[in-house]
Amino acid sequence: MSNPNAAQAPVTVIGLGLMGQALAAAFLGNGHPTTVWNRSAHKADELVGKGAVLAPSVKDAIEASPLVVICVSDYDSVHELLDPVEGSLAGRTLVNMTSASSSQARGMAKWAEGKVGAYIDSAIMAIPPGIATDEAIMLYCGPKSAFDQHAETLKVLAPAGTTYLGEDHGLASLHDVSLLTMMWGVENSFLHGVALLGTAGVKATEYLPLAKALAVMTLGFIEAYAEQIDSGDWPAEDSTIDTHVDAMDHLLDESRELGVNTEWPALITALGKRAIAEGHGPASYAAMVEVFRKPSA
Ligand SMILES: NC(=O)c1ccc[n+]([C@@H]2O[C@H](COP(=O)([O-])OP(=O)(O)OC[C@H]3O[C@@H](n4cnc5c(N)ncnc54)[C@H](OP(=O)(O)O)[C@@H]3O)[C@@H](O)[C@H]2O)c1
């Protein structure tokens, strides 16, 4: 059921760090009566100046709205704040935007059972200035009916990127780290490339257009790999892992000879060689997933 009066739906935001302030400002800017609370009350000053209500206690903050968002440093802080006032959460929807692991998120959902009207776990794939822009991605999981009820309100945080993942409360956190591993992989590769090219006086900005083109090309590769992985069959239609590992050896040798850091290429090469040792040399690069699926040796 969607909320017909979403624009007027009251929201509470607990936690006004860098992210919480951006979340509250987005709700406020979209016409939602917004109640806020923060351990250090002065962080509410700017929001109060724009019309937010600063609640005198966590309990008052919760009781001000049917939708309560919490975004603090970690889950210990979430418990510290909510455990003493859990009775106030009955009948309300709690959306926890604090980062955690999937097992912590599932644990929080267990804690919420019988106390909270509905518990939704969320992960924020944005930086504070990105909130309420089309770049923001907000991930949600938990009871679908509760998400649907508040979807219009939550959409102000990520107008183009509001994504419901399913009922399993671990899904948002799990997607969070799965996307971050990709982000750091791309960033580390770019920075290693910058270090290599820097030895020849090539500037990062000169490398950038080619790096971007390669990143786009790689997106095409992973589309094909996703199909292969889900079908459980990875014929080498473009290039084998054996061929990739030969190129990885060049990368490692070049890094060593040029005196730049070798840890990143050494890691990539070691993973490639393990895939070969497990018999995946003639397969498509998608078969590397078998190495990642197992715990480290
Ligand atoms: N910033 C980002 O780019 C970003 C992106 C994605 C996800 N996130 C996630 O968003 C959450 C908040 O991040 P942030 O950037 O807003 O961090 P932050 O600026 O450091 O703010 C931390 C917030 O947690 C509160 N807090 C910490 N310990 C507390 C305690 N024991 N009791 C009560 N309140 C406590 C702080 O209150 P005080 O003000 O009183 O210290 C503050 O409101 C984190 O889980 C983070 O991983 C952040």
Tab-separated table of C-alpha atoms and ligand atoms in Angstrom:
chain	number	residue	atom	x	y	z
A	1	MET	CA	0.000	0.000	0.000
A	2	SER	CA	1.547	3.364	-0.914
A	3	ASN	CA	1.098	6.407	1.249
A	4	PRO	CA	-1.327	8.788	-0.525
A	5	ASN	CA	-0.164	11.797	1.513
A	6	ALA	CA	3.552	11.061	1.246
A	7	ALA	CA	4.535	14.710	0.860
A	8	GLN	CA	3.085	15.453	4.287
A	9	ALA	CA	4.230	12.239	5.961
A	10	PRO	CA	6.195	13.035	9.134
A	11	VAL	CA	9.678	11.549	9.482
A	12	THR	CA	12.085	11.285	12.377
A	13	VAL	CA	15.830	11.180	11.851
A	14	ILE	CA	17.996	10.008	14.744
A	15	GLY	CA	21.695	10.722	14.271
A	16	LEU	CA	22.855	13.972	12.716
A	17	GLY	CA	26.394	13.196	11.679
A	18	LEU	CA	27.449	14.085	8.156
A	19	MET	CA	25.023	11.588	6.666
A	20	GLY	CA	22.118	12.052	9.074
A	21	GLN	CA	22.120	15.809	8.448
A	22	ALA	CA	21.911	15.212	4.695
A	23	LEU	CA	19.045	12.733	5.161
A	24	ALA	CA	17.075	15.090	7.403
A	25	ALA	CA	17.695	18.038	5.055
A	26	ALA	CA	16.346	15.989	2.140
A	27	PHE	CA	13.127	15.086	3.965
A	28	LEU	CA	12.705	18.654	5.137
A	29	GLY	CA	13.413	20.080	1.693
A	30	ASN	CA	10.690	17.877	0.242
A	31	GLY	CA	8.019	19.109	2.610
A	32	HIS	CA	8.087	16.360	5.233
A	33	PRO	CA	7.562	17.502	8.808
A	34	THR	CA	10.926	16.355	10.161
A	35	THR	CA	11.815	15.657	13.774
A	36	VAL	CA	15.468	15.163	14.613
A	37	TRP	CA	17.588	14.062	17.542
A	38	ASN	CA	21.336	13.880	17.972
A	39	ARG	CA	23.585	13.145	20.949
A	40	SER	CA	25.362	16.454	20.290
A	41	ALA	CA	22.316	18.679	19.968
A	42	HIS	CA	24.151	21.596	18.305
A	43	LYS	CA	24.358	19.588	15.065
A	44	ALA	CA	20.612	20.183	14.669
A	45	ASP	CA	20.987	23.983	14.594
A	46	GLU	CA	20.988	24.421	10.822
A	47	LEU	CA	18.111	21.974	10.337
A	48	VAL	CA	16.058	23.665	13.048
A	49	GLY	CA	16.702	26.959	11.255
A	50	LYS	CA	15.086	25.385	8.192
A	51	GLY	CA	12.043	24.136	10.080
A	52	ALA	CA	13.027	20.799	11.658
A	53	VAL	CA	11.888	20.070	15.198
A	54	LEU	CA	14.599	19.071	17.650
A	55	ALA	CA	13.156	16.478	20.029
A	56	PRO	CA	14.330	16.665	23.639
A	57	SER	CA	14.915	12.902	23.857
A	58	VAL	CA	15.196	9.811	21.674
A	59	LYS	CA	11.808	8.696	23.012
A	60	ASP	CA	10.170	11.978	21.958
A	61	ALA	CA	11.846	11.767	18.578
A	62	ILE	CA	10.509	8.265	17.955
A	63	GLU	CA	7.023	9.142	19.113
A	64	ALA	CA	6.835	12.113	16.721
A	65	SER	CA	6.570	10.029	13.511
A	66	PRO	CA	5.340	6.705	12.181
A	67	LEU	CA	8.570	6.470	10.140
A	68	VAL	CA	11.824	6.558	12.126
A	69	VAL	CA	15.197	6.656	10.385
A	70	ILE	CA	18.357	6.010	12.375
A	71	CYS	CA	21.819	6.696	11.014
A	72	VAL	CA	24.649	6.610	13.556
A	73	SER	CA	28.206	5.285	13.557
A	74	ASP	CA	27.557	1.624	14.342
A	75	TYR	CA	25.073	-0.905	15.708
A	76	ASP	CA	26.368	-0.642	19.284
A	77	SER	CA	25.264	2.994	19.187
A	78	VAL	CA	21.904	1.978	17.672
A	79	HIS	CA	21.312	-0.372	20.603
A	80	GLU	CA	22.561	2.184	23.105
A	81	LEU	CA	19.943	4.618	21.790
A	82	LEU	CA	16.987	2.321	21.107
A	83	ASP	CA	17.131	-0.405	23.781
A	84	PRO	CA	16.051	1.881	26.638
A	85	VAL	CA	13.055	3.191	24.649
A	86	GLU	CA	12.082	0.090	22.673
A	87	GLY	CA	8.474	0.337	23.888
A	88	SER	CA	8.051	3.506	21.817
A	89	LEU	CA	8.847	1.660	18.585
A	90	ALA	CA	5.659	-0.435	18.632
A	91	GLY	CA	3.528	0.220	15.568
A	92	ARG	CA	6.227	2.296	13.835
A	93	THR	CA	8.498	1.538	10.916
A	94	LEU	CA	12.184	1.731	11.817
A	95	VAL	CA	14.602	2.169	8.910
A	96	ASN	CA	18.169	1.563	10.022
A	97	MET	CA	20.628	3.270	7.657
A	98	THR	CA	23.643	2.560	9.867
A	99	SER	CA	26.291	0.486	8.061
A	100	ALA	CA	26.861	-3.083	9.291
A	101	SER	CA	27.493	-6.648	8.171
A	102	SER	CA	24.635	-8.830	6.926
A	103	SER	CA	24.722	-10.942	10.101
A	104	GLN	CA	24.479	-7.800	12.245
A	105	ALA	CA	21.529	-6.637	10.146
A	106	ARG	CA	19.783	-9.990	10.516
A	107	GLY	CA	20.523	-9.878	14.259
A	108	MET	CA	18.959	-6.429	14.485
A	109	ALA	CA	15.856	-7.730	12.716
A	110	LYS	CA	15.598	-10.494	15.345
A	111	TRP	CA	15.939	-7.884	18.097
A	112	ALA	CA	13.169	-5.851	16.454
A	113	GLU	CA	10.715	-8.772	16.355
A	114	GLY	CA	7.782	-8.091	18.651
A	115	LYS	CA	9.119	-4.612	19.501
A	116	VAL	CA	9.053	-2.635	16.266
A	117	GLY	CA	6.028	-2.361	13.969
A	118	ALA	CA	8.252	-3.109	10.979
A	119	TYR	CA	12.018	-3.212	10.668
A	120	ILE	CA	13.714	-2.232	7.415
A	121	ASP	CA	17.457	-2.413	6.980
A	122	SER	CA	19.081	-0.015	4.572
A	123	ALA	CA	22.452	0.709	3.010
A	124	ILE	CA	23.457	4.059	1.600
A	125	MET	CA	25.484	4.033	-1.598
A	126	ALA	CA	26.165	7.767	-1.683
A	127	ILE	CA	28.108	10.486	0.038
A	128	PRO	CA	26.157	13.186	1.905
A	129	PRO	CA	26.179	15.739	-0.984
A	130	GLY	CA	24.800	12.995	-3.258
A	131	ILE	CA	21.676	12.463	-1.129
A	132	ALA	CA	18.502	13.588	-2.931
A	133	THR	CA	20.327	13.678	-6.296
A	134	ASP	CA	19.953	11.198	-9.143
A	135	GLU	CA	23.375	9.768	-8.280
A	136	ALA	CA	22.261	8.398	-4.911
A	137	ILE	CA	21.509	4.710	-4.520
A	138	MET	CA	19.620	3.634	-1.408
A	139	LEU	CA	19.146	-0.078	-0.765
A	140	TYR	CA	16.326	-1.464	1.385
A	141	CYS	CA	15.335	-4.892	2.666
A	142	GLY	CA	12.759	-6.259	5.066
A	143	PRO	CA	8.978	-6.505	4.932
A	144	LYS	CA	7.792	-5.430	1.476
A	145	SER	CA	4.491	-4.056	2.757
A	146	ALA	CA	6.293	-1.647	5.119
A	147	PHE	CA	8.693	-0.571	2.386
A	148	ASP	CA	5.817	0.050	-0.016
A	149	GLN	CA	3.978	2.065	2.598
A	150	HIS	CA	6.907	4.472	2.972
A	151	ALA	CA	8.458	4.208	-0.497
A	152	GLU	CA	7.262	7.647	-1.640
A	153	THR	CA	8.810	9.292	1.416
A	154	LEU	CA	12.070	7.316	1.176
A	155	LYS	CA	12.343	8.144	-2.528
A	156	VAL	CA	13.307	11.736	-1.749
A	157	LEU	CA	16.700	10.425	-0.582
A	158	ALA	CA	17.448	8.729	-3.903
A	159	PRO	CA	14.935	9.809	-6.561
A	160	ALA	CA	16.424	7.519	-9.214
A	161	GLY	CA	18.152	4.904	-7.067
A	162	THR	CA	15.661	3.705	-4.447
A	163	THR	CA	15.991	-0.069	-4.590
A	164	TYR	CA	14.045	-2.698	-2.660
A	165	LEU	CA	16.016	-5.959	-2.537
A	166	GLY	CA	13.770	-8.444	-0.733
A	167	GLU	CA	12.538	-9.623	2.665
A	168	ASP	CA	15.897	-11.030	3.897
A	169	HIS	CA	17.233	-8.376	6.278
A	170	GLY	CA	20.847	-9.133	5.321
A	171	LEU	CA	20.479	-8.168	1.671
A	172	ALA	CA	21.170	-4.434	1.898
A	173	SER	CA	24.410	-4.887	3.870
A	174	LEU	CA	25.502	-7.722	1.617
A	175	HIS	CA	24.905	-5.628	-1.511
A	176	ASP	CA	26.709	-2.735	0.170
A	177	VAL	CA	29.990	-4.644	0.571
A	178	SER	CA	29.573	-6.359	-2.805
A	179	LEU	CA	29.410	-2.948	-4.462
A	180	LEU	CA	32.228	-1.508	-2.378
A	181	THR	CA	34.560	-4.364	-3.343
A	182	MET	CA	33.914	-3.381	-6.945
A	183	MET	CA	34.484	0.285	-6.271
A	184	TRP	CA	37.844	-0.334	-4.573
A	185	GLY	CA	38.858	-2.801	-7.284
A	186	VAL	CA	38.333	-0.175	-9.984
A	187	GLU	CA	39.934	2.581	-7.915
A	188	ASN	CA	42.989	0.500	-6.973
A	189	SER	CA	43.498	-0.555	-10.593
A	190	PHE	CA	43.272	3.036	-11.771
A	191	LEU	CA	45.734	4.242	-9.131
A	192	HIS	CA	48.168	1.428	-9.895
A	193	GLY	CA	47.970	2.408	-13.566
A	194	VAL	CA	48.650	6.027	-12.606
A	195	ALA	CA	51.755	4.897	-10.684
A	196	LEU	CA	53.035	2.875	-13.657
A	197	LEU	CA	52.481	5.674	-16.164
A	198	GLY	CA	53.903	8.236	-13.767
A	199	THR	CA	57.324	6.614	-14.245
A	200	ALA	CA	57.162	7.830	-17.865
A	201	GLY	CA	55.896	11.286	-16.958
A	202	VAL	CA	52.290	10.597	-18.017
A	203	LYS	CA	49.857	12.572	-15.882
A	204	ALA	CA	46.771	10.999	-14.284
A	205	THR	CA	44.538	13.329	-16.297
A	206	GLU	CA	46.222	12.194	-19.517
A	207	TYR	CA	45.630	8.540	-18.598
A	208	LEU	CA	42.014	9.204	-17.617
A	209	PRO	CA	40.297	9.047	-21.062
A	210	LEU	CA	41.828	5.633	-21.827
A	211	ALA	CA	41.132	4.404	-18.296
A	212	LYS	CA	37.475	5.388	-18.688
A	213	ALA	CA	37.236	3.649	-22.078
A	214	LEU	CA	38.689	0.472	-20.563
A	215	ALA	CA	36.256	0.675	-17.643
A	216	VAL	CA	33.345	0.880	-20.092
A	217	MET	CA	34.757	-2.071	-22.069
A	218	THR	CA	35.035	-4.037	-18.817
A	219	LEU	CA	31.350	-3.409	-18.091
A	220	GLY	CA	30.602	-5.278	-21.312
A	221	PHE	CA	32.789	-8.187	-20.163
A	222	ILE	CA	31.052	-8.529	-16.808
A	223	GLU	CA	27.652	-8.556	-18.496
A	224	ALA	CA	28.743	-11.638	-20.416
A	225	TYR	CA	30.316	-13.183	-17.283
A	226	ALA	CA	27.108	-12.710	-15.269
A	227	GLU	CA	25.209	-14.741	-17.883
A	228	GLN	CA	27.898	-17.436	-17.887
A	229	ILE	CA	28.080	-17.645	-14.079
A	230	ASP	CA	24.317	-17.970	-13.697
A	231	SER	CA	24.240	-20.665	-16.377
A	232	GLY	CA	27.140	-22.514	-14.667
A	233	ASP	CA	29.032	-22.793	-17.948
A	234	TRP	CA	31.983	-20.582	-18.880
A	235	PRO	CA	33.383	-21.346	-22.307
A	236	ALA	CA	36.231	-18.995	-23.311
A	237	GLU	CA	34.563	-17.022	-26.074
A	238	ASP	CA	37.055	-14.154	-25.898
A	239	SER	CA	40.114	-15.146	-23.932
A	240	THR	CA	41.177	-17.941	-21.556
A	241	ILE	CA	42.375	-17.551	-17.973
A	242	ASP	CA	45.725	-18.967	-19.202
A	243	THR	CA	46.038	-15.964	-21.541
A	244	HIS	CA	45.009	-13.533	-18.799
A	245	VAL	CA	47.633	-14.906	-16.411
A	246	ASP	CA	50.393	-14.443	-19.005
A	247	ALA	CA	49.391	-10.753	-19.167
A	248	MET	CA	49.256	-10.574	-15.359
A	249	ASP	CA	52.860	-11.777	-15.242
A	250	HIS	CA	53.810	-8.880	-17.554
A	251	LEU	CA	52.029	-6.471	-15.211
A	252	LEU	CA	53.880	-7.889	-12.221
A	253	ASP	CA	57.288	-7.821	-13.986
A	254	GLU	CA	56.732	-4.272	-15.246
A	255	SER	CA	55.734	-3.073	-11.765
A	256	ARG	CA	58.832	-4.695	-10.240
A	257	GLU	CA	61.182	-3.307	-12.901
A	258	LEU	CA	59.758	0.210	-12.622
A	259	GLY	CA	60.001	0.171	-8.841
A	260	VAL	CA	56.316	0.745	-8.149
A	261	ASN	CA	54.205	-1.209	-5.667
A	262	THR	CA	53.825	-4.888	-6.639
A	263	GLU	CA	51.238	-5.981	-4.048
A	264	TRP	CA	48.181	-5.342	-6.234
A	265	PRO	CA	49.486	-7.137	-9.366
A	266	ALA	CA	50.942	-9.916	-7.177
A	267	LEU	CA	47.490	-10.487	-5.663
A	268	ILE	CA	45.790	-10.571	-9.056
A	269	THR	CA	48.421	-12.936	-10.463
A	270	ALA	CA	48.217	-15.248	-7.445
A	271	LEU	CA	44.434	-15.521	-7.845
A	272	GLY	CA	44.785	-16.227	-11.571
A	273	LYS	CA	47.386	-18.921	-10.930
A	274	ARG	CA	45.169	-20.545	-8.326
A	275	ALA	CA	42.354	-20.750	-10.890
A	276	ILE	CA	44.763	-22.454	-13.304
A	277	ALA	CA	45.890	-24.874	-10.561
A	278	GLU	CA	42.218	-25.749	-10.026
A	279	GLY	CA	41.865	-26.588	-13.709
A	280	HIS	CA	40.192	-23.416	-14.985
A	281	GLY	CA	43.034	-22.277	-17.286
A	282	PRO	CA	41.141	-22.954	-20.540
A	283	ALA	CA	37.908	-21.347	-19.264
A	284	SER	CA	36.571	-17.812	-19.617
A	285	TYR	CA	37.604	-15.288	-16.927
A	286	ALA	CA	34.149	-15.825	-15.395
A	287	ALA	CA	35.447	-19.127	-13.940
A	288	MET	CA	37.577	-17.083	-11.503
A	289	VAL	CA	34.392	-16.908	-9.444
A	290	GLU	CA	35.194	-20.439	-8.257
A	291	VAL	CA	38.334	-19.064	-6.559
A	292	PHE	CA	36.325	-16.289	-4.906
A	293	ARG	CA	33.587	-18.660	-3.745
A	294	LYS	CA	35.968	-20.591	-1.495
A	295	PRO	CA	37.550	-19.346	1.721
A	296	SER	CA	41.173	-18.265	1.326
A	297	ALA	CA	43.761	-21.038	1.512
B	1	LIG	N1	29.317	9.720	5.290
B	1	LIG	C1	29.194	8.906	4.269
B	1	LIG	O1	29.670	9.196	3.140
B	1	LIG	C2	28.435	7.618	4.406
B	1	LIG	C3	28.119	6.871	3.239
B	1	LIG	C4	27.408	5.681	3.370
B	1	LIG	C5	27.054	5.226	4.617
B	1	LIG	N2	27.379	5.952	5.718
B	1	LIG	C6	27.008	5.397	7.042
B	1	LIG	O2	26.210	6.317	7.762
B	1	LIG	C7	26.455	6.149	9.172
B	1	LIG	C8	26.772	7.515	9.770
B	1	LIG	O3	27.903	8.047	9.076
B	1	LIG	P1	28.287	9.592	9.171
B	1	LIG	O4	29.159	9.884	8.020
B	1	LIG	O5	27.092	10.414	9.427
B	1	LIG	O6	29.210	9.550	10.487
B	1	LIG	P2	29.553	10.753	11.478
B	1	LIG	O7	29.546	12.042	10.788
B	1	LIG	O8	30.780	10.330	12.183
B	1	LIG	O9	28.330	10.743	12.502
B	1	LIG	C9	28.161	9.715	13.442
B	1	LIG	C10	26.825	9.887	14.114
B	1	LIG	O10	26.662	8.823	15.074
B	1	LIG	C11	26.388	9.415	16.350
B	1	LIG	N3	26.906	8.535	17.397
B	1	LIG	C12	28.053	7.838	17.390
B	1	LIG	N4	28.165	7.118	18.521
B	1	LIG	C13	27.062	7.371	19.255
B	1	LIG	C14	26.590	6.943	20.502
B	1	LIG	N5	27.280	6.071	21.255
B	1	LIG	N6	25.402	7.410	20.933
B	1	LIG	C15	24.694	8.280	20.187
B	1	LIG	N7	25.071	8.733	18.982
B	1	LIG	C16	26.248	8.289	18.524
B	1	LIG	C17	27.102	10.743	16.302
B	1	LIG	O11	26.616	11.588	17.305
B	1	LIG	P3	27.473	12.881	17.741
B	1	LIG	O12	27.224	13.905	16.672
B	1	LIG	O13	26.930	13.241	19.060
B	1	LIG	O14	28.918	12.468	17.801
B	1	LIG	C18	26.691	11.194	14.903
B	1	LIG	O15	25.361	11.617	14.844
B	1	LIG	C19	27.616	5.150	9.307
B	1	LIG	O16	27.113	3.869	9.596
B	1	LIG	C20	28.256	5.195	7.933
B	1	LIG	O17	28.918	3.982	7.590
B	1	LIG	C21	28.061	7.138	5.662
